[in-house]
mmCIF file of C-alpha atoms in Angstrom:
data_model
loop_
_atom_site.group_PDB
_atom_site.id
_atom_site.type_symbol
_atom_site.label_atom_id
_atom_site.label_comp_id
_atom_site.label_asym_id
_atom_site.label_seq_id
_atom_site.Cartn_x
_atom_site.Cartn_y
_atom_site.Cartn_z
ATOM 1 C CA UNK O 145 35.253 134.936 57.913
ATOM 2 C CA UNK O 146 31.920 135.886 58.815
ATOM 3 C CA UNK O 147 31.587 132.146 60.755
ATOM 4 C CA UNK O 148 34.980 132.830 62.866
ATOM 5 C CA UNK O 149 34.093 136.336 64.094
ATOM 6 C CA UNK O 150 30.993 134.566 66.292
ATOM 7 C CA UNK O 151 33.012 131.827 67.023
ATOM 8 C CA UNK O 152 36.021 133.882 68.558
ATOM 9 C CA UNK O 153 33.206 136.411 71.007
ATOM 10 C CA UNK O 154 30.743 134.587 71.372
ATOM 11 C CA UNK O 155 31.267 133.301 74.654
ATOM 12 C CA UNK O 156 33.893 133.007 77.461
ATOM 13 C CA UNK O 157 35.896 129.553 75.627
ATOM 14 C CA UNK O 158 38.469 128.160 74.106
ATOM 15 C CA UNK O 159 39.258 130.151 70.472
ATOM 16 C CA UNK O 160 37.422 127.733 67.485
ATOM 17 C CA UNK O 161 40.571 127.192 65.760
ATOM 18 C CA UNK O 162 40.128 127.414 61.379
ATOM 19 C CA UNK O 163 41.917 124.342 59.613
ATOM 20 C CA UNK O 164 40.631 125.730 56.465
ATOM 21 C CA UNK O 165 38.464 126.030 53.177
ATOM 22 C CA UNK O 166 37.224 122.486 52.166
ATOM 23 C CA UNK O 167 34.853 123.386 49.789
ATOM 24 C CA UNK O 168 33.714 126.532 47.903
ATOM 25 C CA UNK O 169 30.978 125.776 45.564
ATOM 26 C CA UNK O 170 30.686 127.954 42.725
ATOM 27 C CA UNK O 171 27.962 130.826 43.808
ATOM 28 C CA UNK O 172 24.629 130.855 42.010
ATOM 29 C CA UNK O 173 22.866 133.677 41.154
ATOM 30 C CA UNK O 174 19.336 135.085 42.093
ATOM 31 C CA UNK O 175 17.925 138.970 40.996
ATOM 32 C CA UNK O 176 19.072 139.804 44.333
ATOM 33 C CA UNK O 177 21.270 137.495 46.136
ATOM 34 C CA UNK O 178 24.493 135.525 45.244
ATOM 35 C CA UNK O 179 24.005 131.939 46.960
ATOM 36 C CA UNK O 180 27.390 130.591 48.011
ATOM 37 C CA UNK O 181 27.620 127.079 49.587
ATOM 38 C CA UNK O 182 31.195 126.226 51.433
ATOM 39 C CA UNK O 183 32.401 123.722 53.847
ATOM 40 C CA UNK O 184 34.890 125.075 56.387
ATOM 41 C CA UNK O 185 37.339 122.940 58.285
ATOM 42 C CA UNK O 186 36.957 124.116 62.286
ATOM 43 C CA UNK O 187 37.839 122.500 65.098
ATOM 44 C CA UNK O 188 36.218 123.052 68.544
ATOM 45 C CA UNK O 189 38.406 122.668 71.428
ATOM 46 C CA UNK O 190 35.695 123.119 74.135
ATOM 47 C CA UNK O 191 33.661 120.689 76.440
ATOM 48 C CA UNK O 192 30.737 121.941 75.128
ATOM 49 C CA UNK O 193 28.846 122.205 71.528
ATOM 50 C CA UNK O 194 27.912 125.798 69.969
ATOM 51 C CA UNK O 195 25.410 126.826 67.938
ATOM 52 C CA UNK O 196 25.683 129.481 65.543
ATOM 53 C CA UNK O 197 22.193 131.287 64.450
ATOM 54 C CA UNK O 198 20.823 133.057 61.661
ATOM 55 C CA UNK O 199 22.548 136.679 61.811
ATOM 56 C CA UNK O 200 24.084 139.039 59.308
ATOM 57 C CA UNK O 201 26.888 141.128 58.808
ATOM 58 C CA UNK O 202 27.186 144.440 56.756
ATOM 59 C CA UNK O 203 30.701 143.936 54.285
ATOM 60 C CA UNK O 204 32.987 146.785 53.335
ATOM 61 C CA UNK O 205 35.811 146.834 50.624
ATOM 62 C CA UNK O 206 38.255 149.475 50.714
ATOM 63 C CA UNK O 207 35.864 151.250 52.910
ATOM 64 C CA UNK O 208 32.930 151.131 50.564
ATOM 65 C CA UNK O 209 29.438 149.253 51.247
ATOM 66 C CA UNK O 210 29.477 146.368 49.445
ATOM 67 C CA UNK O 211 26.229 144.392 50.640
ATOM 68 C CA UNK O 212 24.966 142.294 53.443
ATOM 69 C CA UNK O 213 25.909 138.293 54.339
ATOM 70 C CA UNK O 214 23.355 136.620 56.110
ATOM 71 C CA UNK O 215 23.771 133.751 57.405
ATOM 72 C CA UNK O 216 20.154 132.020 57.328
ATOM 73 C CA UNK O 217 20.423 128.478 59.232
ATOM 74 C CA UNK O 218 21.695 127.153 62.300
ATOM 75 C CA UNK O 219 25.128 125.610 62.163
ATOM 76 C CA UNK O 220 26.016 123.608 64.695
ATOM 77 C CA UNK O 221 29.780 122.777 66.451
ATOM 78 C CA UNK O 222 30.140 119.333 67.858
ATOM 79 C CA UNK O 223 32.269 119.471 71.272
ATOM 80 C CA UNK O 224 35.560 118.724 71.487
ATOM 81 C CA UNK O 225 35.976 117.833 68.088
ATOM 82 C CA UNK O 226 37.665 118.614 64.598
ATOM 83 C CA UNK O 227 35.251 118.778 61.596
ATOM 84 C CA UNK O 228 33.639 119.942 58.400
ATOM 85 C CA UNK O 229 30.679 121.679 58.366
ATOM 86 C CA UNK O 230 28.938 123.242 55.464
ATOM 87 C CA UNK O 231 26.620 125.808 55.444
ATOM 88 C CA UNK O 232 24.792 128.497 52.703
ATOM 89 C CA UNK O 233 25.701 131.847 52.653
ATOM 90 C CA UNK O 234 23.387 134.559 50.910
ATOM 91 C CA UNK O 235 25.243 137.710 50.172
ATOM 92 C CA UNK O 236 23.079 140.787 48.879
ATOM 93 C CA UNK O 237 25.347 143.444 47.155
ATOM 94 C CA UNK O 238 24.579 147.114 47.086
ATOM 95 C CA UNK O 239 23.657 148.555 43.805
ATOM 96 C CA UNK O 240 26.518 148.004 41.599
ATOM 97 C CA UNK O 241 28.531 146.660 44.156
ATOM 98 C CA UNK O 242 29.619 143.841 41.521
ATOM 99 C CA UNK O 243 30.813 145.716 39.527
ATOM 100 C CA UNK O 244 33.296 147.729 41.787
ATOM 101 C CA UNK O 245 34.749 144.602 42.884
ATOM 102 C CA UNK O 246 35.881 143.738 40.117
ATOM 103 C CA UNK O 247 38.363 146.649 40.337
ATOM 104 C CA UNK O 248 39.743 145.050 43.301
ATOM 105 C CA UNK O 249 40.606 141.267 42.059
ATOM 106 C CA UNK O 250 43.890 142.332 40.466
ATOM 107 C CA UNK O 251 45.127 143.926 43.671
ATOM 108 C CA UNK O 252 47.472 141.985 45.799
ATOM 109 C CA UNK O 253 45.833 143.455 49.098
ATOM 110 C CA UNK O 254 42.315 144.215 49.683
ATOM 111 C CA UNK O 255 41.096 145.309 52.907
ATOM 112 C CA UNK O 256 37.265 143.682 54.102
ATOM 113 C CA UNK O 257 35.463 144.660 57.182
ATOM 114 C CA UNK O 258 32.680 143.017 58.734
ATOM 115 C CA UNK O 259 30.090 145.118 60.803
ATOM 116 C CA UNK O 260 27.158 143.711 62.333
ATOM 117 C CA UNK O 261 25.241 141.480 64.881
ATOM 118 C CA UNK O 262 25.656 137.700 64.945
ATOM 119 C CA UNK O 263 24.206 135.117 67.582
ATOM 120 C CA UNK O 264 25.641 131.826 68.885
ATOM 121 C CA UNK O 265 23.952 129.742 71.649
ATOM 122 C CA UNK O 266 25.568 127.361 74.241
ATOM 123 C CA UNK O 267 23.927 125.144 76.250
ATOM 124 C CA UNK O 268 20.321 126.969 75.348
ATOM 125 C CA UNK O 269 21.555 130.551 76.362
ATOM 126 C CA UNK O 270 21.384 132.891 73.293
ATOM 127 C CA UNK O 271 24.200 136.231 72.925
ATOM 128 C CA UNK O 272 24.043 138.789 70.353
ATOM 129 C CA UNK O 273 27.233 140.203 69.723
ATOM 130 C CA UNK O 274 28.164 143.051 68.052
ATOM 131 C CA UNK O 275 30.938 142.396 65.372
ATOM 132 C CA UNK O 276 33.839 144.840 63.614
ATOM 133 C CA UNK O 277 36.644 143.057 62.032
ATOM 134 C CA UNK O 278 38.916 143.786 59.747
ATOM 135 C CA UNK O 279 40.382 141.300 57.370
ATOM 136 C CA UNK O 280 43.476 141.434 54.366
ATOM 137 C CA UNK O 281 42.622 139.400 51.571
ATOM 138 C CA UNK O 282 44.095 139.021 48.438
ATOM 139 C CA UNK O 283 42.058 140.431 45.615
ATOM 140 C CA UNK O 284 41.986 137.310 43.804
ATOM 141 C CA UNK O 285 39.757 135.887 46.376
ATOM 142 C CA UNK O 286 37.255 138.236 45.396
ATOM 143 C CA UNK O 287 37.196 136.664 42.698
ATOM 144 C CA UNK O 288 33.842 134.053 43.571
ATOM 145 C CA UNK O 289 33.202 132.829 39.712
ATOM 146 C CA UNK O 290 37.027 131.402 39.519
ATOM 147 C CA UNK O 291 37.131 127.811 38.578
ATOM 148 C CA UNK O 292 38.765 126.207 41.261
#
């Protein structure tokens, strides 16, 4: 999620359209951060490549602070082109964030907002934008130590 919401204001383009979740990789564990490696399916329709930079984004379930995602290297998006591109995500919960999401997997709907600055680049010129989605998931994606 946090990936699409540069993509689609960054800058004045065509929308990144999401093909999908190739890989989730199950998260690993630090004293403070939960590591989770993915590989999302994007494709970029423009005539020009983007690069998305370190940023972060404050999370929210049901309202309540959950933690912070940060994403911590570059990812680049090829031009005109479908593709996979993976990419480590470091979430830091809130004190006993964990724990109240757990409450939340059994529900059918869960609402998630984002809030927070990301940064993309094209063609050298660097935008911080301010994000505040909103997103309905089902609980059982919250769910990140699921064997797949």
């Amino acid at each position: 999620f946090f990936l699409l919401f540069l993509l689609n204001s960054c800058f004045d383009f065509e929308e990144i359209q999401f093909k999908g979740v190739v890989i989730v990789k199950t998260p690993t564990m630090d004293e403070k951060d939960i590591l989770v490696d993915l590989t999302l399916r994007l494709e970029n329709p423009n005539n020009f490549k983007i690069k998305l930079k370190p940023s972060q984004v404050n999370v929210f379930i049901a309202d309540k602070m959950m933690g912070t995602i940060f994403l911590d290297e570059k990812v680049v998006l090829k031009k005109k082109a479908e593709g996979s591109y993976s990419t480590q995500l470091r979430v830091r919960l809130e004190s006993g964030a964990f724990f109240s999401m757990l409450k939340y997997v059994m529900l059918e709907e869960v609402k998630i907002r984002f809030v927070g600055k990301v940064k993309g680049s094209v063609y050298g010129i660097t935008k911080r934008i301010d994000v505040d989605q909103v997103k309905i998931v089902s609980g059982k994606d919250l769910n990140f130590f699921k064997k797949s």
